[in-house]
XYZ file of C-alpha atoms in Angstrom:
195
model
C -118.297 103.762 27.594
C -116.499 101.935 29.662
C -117.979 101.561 33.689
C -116.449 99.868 36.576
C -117.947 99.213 39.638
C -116.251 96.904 41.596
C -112.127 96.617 41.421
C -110.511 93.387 40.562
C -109.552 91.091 43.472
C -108.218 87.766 44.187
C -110.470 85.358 45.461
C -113.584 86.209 43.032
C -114.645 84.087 40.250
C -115.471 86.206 37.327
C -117.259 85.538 33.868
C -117.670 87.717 31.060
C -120.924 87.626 28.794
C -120.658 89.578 25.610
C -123.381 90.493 22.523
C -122.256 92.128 19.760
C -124.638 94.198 17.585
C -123.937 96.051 14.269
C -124.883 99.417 15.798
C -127.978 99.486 13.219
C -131.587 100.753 14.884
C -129.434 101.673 18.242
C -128.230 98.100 19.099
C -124.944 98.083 21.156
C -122.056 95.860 21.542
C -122.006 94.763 25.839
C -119.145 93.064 27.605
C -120.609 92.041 31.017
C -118.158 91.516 33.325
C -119.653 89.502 36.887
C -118.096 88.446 39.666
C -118.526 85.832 42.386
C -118.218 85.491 45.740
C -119.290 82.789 47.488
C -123.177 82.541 47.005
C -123.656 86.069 45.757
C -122.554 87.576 42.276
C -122.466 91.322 41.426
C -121.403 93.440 38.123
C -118.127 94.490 38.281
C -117.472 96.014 35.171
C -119.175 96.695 31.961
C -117.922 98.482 27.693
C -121.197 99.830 26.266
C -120.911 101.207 22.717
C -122.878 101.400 19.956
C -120.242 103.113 17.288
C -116.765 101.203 17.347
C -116.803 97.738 15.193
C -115.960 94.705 16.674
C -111.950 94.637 16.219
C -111.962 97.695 18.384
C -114.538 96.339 21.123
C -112.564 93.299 21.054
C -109.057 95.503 21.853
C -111.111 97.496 24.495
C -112.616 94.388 25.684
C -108.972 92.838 26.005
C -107.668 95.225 28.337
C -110.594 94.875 30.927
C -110.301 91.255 30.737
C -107.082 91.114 31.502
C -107.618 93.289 34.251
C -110.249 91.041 35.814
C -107.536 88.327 35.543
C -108.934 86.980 32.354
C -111.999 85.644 32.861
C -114.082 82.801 30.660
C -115.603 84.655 28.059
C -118.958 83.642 26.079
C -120.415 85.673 22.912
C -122.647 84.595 20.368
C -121.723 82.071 17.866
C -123.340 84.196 14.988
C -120.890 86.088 11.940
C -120.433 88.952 14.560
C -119.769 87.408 17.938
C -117.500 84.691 16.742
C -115.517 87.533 15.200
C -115.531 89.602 17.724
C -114.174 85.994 19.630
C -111.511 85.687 17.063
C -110.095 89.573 17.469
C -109.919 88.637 20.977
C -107.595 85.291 20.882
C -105.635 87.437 17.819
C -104.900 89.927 20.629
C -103.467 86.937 22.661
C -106.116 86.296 24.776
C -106.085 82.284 26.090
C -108.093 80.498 23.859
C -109.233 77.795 26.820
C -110.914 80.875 27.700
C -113.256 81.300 25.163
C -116.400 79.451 24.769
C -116.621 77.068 21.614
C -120.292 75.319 20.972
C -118.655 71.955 19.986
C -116.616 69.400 21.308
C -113.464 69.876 19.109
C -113.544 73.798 20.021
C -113.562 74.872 16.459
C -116.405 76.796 16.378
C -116.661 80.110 18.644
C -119.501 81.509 20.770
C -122.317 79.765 22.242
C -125.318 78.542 20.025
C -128.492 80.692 20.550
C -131.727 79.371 19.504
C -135.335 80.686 20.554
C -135.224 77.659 22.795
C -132.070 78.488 24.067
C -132.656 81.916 24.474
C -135.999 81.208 26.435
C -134.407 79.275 28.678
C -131.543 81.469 29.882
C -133.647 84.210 29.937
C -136.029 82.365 32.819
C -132.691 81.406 34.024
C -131.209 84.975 34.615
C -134.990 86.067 36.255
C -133.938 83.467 38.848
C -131.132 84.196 39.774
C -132.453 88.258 39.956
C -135.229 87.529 41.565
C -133.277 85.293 44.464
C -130.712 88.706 45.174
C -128.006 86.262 44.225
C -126.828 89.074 41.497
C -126.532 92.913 42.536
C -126.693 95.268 39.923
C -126.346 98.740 40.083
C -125.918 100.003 36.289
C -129.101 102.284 35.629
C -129.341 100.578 31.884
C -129.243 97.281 33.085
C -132.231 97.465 35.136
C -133.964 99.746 32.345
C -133.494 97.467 29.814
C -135.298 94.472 31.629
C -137.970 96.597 32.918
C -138.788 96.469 28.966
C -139.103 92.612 29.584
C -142.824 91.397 29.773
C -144.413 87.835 29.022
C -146.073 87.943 25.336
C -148.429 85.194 24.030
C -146.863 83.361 20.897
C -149.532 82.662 17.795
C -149.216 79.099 18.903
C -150.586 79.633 22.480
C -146.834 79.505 23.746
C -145.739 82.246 26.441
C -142.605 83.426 25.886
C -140.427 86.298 27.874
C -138.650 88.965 25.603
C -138.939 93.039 25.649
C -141.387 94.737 24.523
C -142.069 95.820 20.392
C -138.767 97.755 19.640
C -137.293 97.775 22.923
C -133.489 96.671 23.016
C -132.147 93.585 24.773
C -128.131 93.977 23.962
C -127.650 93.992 27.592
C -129.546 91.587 28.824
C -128.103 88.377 26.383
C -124.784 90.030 27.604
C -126.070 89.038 31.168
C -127.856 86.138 30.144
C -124.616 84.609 28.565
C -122.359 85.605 31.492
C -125.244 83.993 34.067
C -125.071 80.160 31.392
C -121.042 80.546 32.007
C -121.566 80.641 35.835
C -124.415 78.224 35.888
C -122.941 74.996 32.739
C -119.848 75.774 31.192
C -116.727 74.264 32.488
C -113.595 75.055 30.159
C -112.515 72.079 27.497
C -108.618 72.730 26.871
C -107.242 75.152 24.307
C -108.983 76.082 20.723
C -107.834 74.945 17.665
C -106.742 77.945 16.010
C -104.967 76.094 13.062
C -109.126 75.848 12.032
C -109.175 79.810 11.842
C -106.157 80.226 9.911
């Protein structure tokens, strides 16, 4: 499904946040699409599926983009996101677009760790919790209702949803919400690597 709440327009930064999930156990593929305006952000556009592989979310993905004047995109660096990443620059999408993890911007998609994922996750309830992003897709705001704070073996807290609860949506966010906060584009990729 494909939902669009707010029309492109000059003048607003957007950023694109994408997880892409094998459809197994109900996981779905997300492109978050965010926009800003001066100090306050708000969704503008979202795809939601959980039955189309990733070539196809990438062409459906491509269209939006371009739409929202092709915004910097960042998906996960594991076997599905970065190929989801590499559909997307086959469709001609600009490669100093897409997020790369190193320095030479040969390898696609940000790096997730536990770590990592902790700390964008805090990062996100922030930026919620200070009504800097508006967001009025009903899943959205289900899905991190499902978010609680869980005691790790090790004493650790940690913030994550709840035993068999979903969080597609939510590393969509969190990865459009790092793009907004760190990531300043590097120059083009080099695609000779993915030949």
């Amino acid at each position: 499904a494909i939902n669009i709440y707010l029309r492109p327009r000059p003048g607003v930064q957007y950023m694109a946040g994408v997880d892409i999930a094998e459809g197994g156990g109900g996981a779905a593929s997300v492109l978050w699409i965010e926009g800003r305006e001066g100090l306050s952000r708000e969704l503008a556009a979202v795809v939601y599926s959980r039955h189309i592989d990733t070539s196809t979310f990438a062409y459906l993905s491509y269209e939006l983009l371009n739409e929202y004047f092709q915004p910097q995109v960042i998906g996960g660096a594991d076997a599905l996101g970065a190929s989801y990443l590499k559909d997307l620059i086959g469709l001609g999408y600009p490669s100093h677009k897409i997020y790369c993890s190193d320095k030479k911007r040969e390898k696609l998609g940000y790096q997730e760790t536990e770590e990592t994922q902790q700390k964008d996750v805090y990062a996100l309830e922030g930026v919620i919790r200070s009504g800097v992003l508006r967001i009025a897709w009903k899943p959205a705001i289900l899905e991190m209702l499902v978010y609680q704070y869980k005691e790790k073996r090790d004493g650790r807290t940690q913030i994550g949803p709840a035993e068999g609860a979903l969080h597609d949506i939510v590393m969509a966010m969190v990865k459009a919400n790092f793009g907004f906060a760190k990531w300043k584009p590097r120059g083009a990729i080099n695609v000779s690597h993915f030949d």
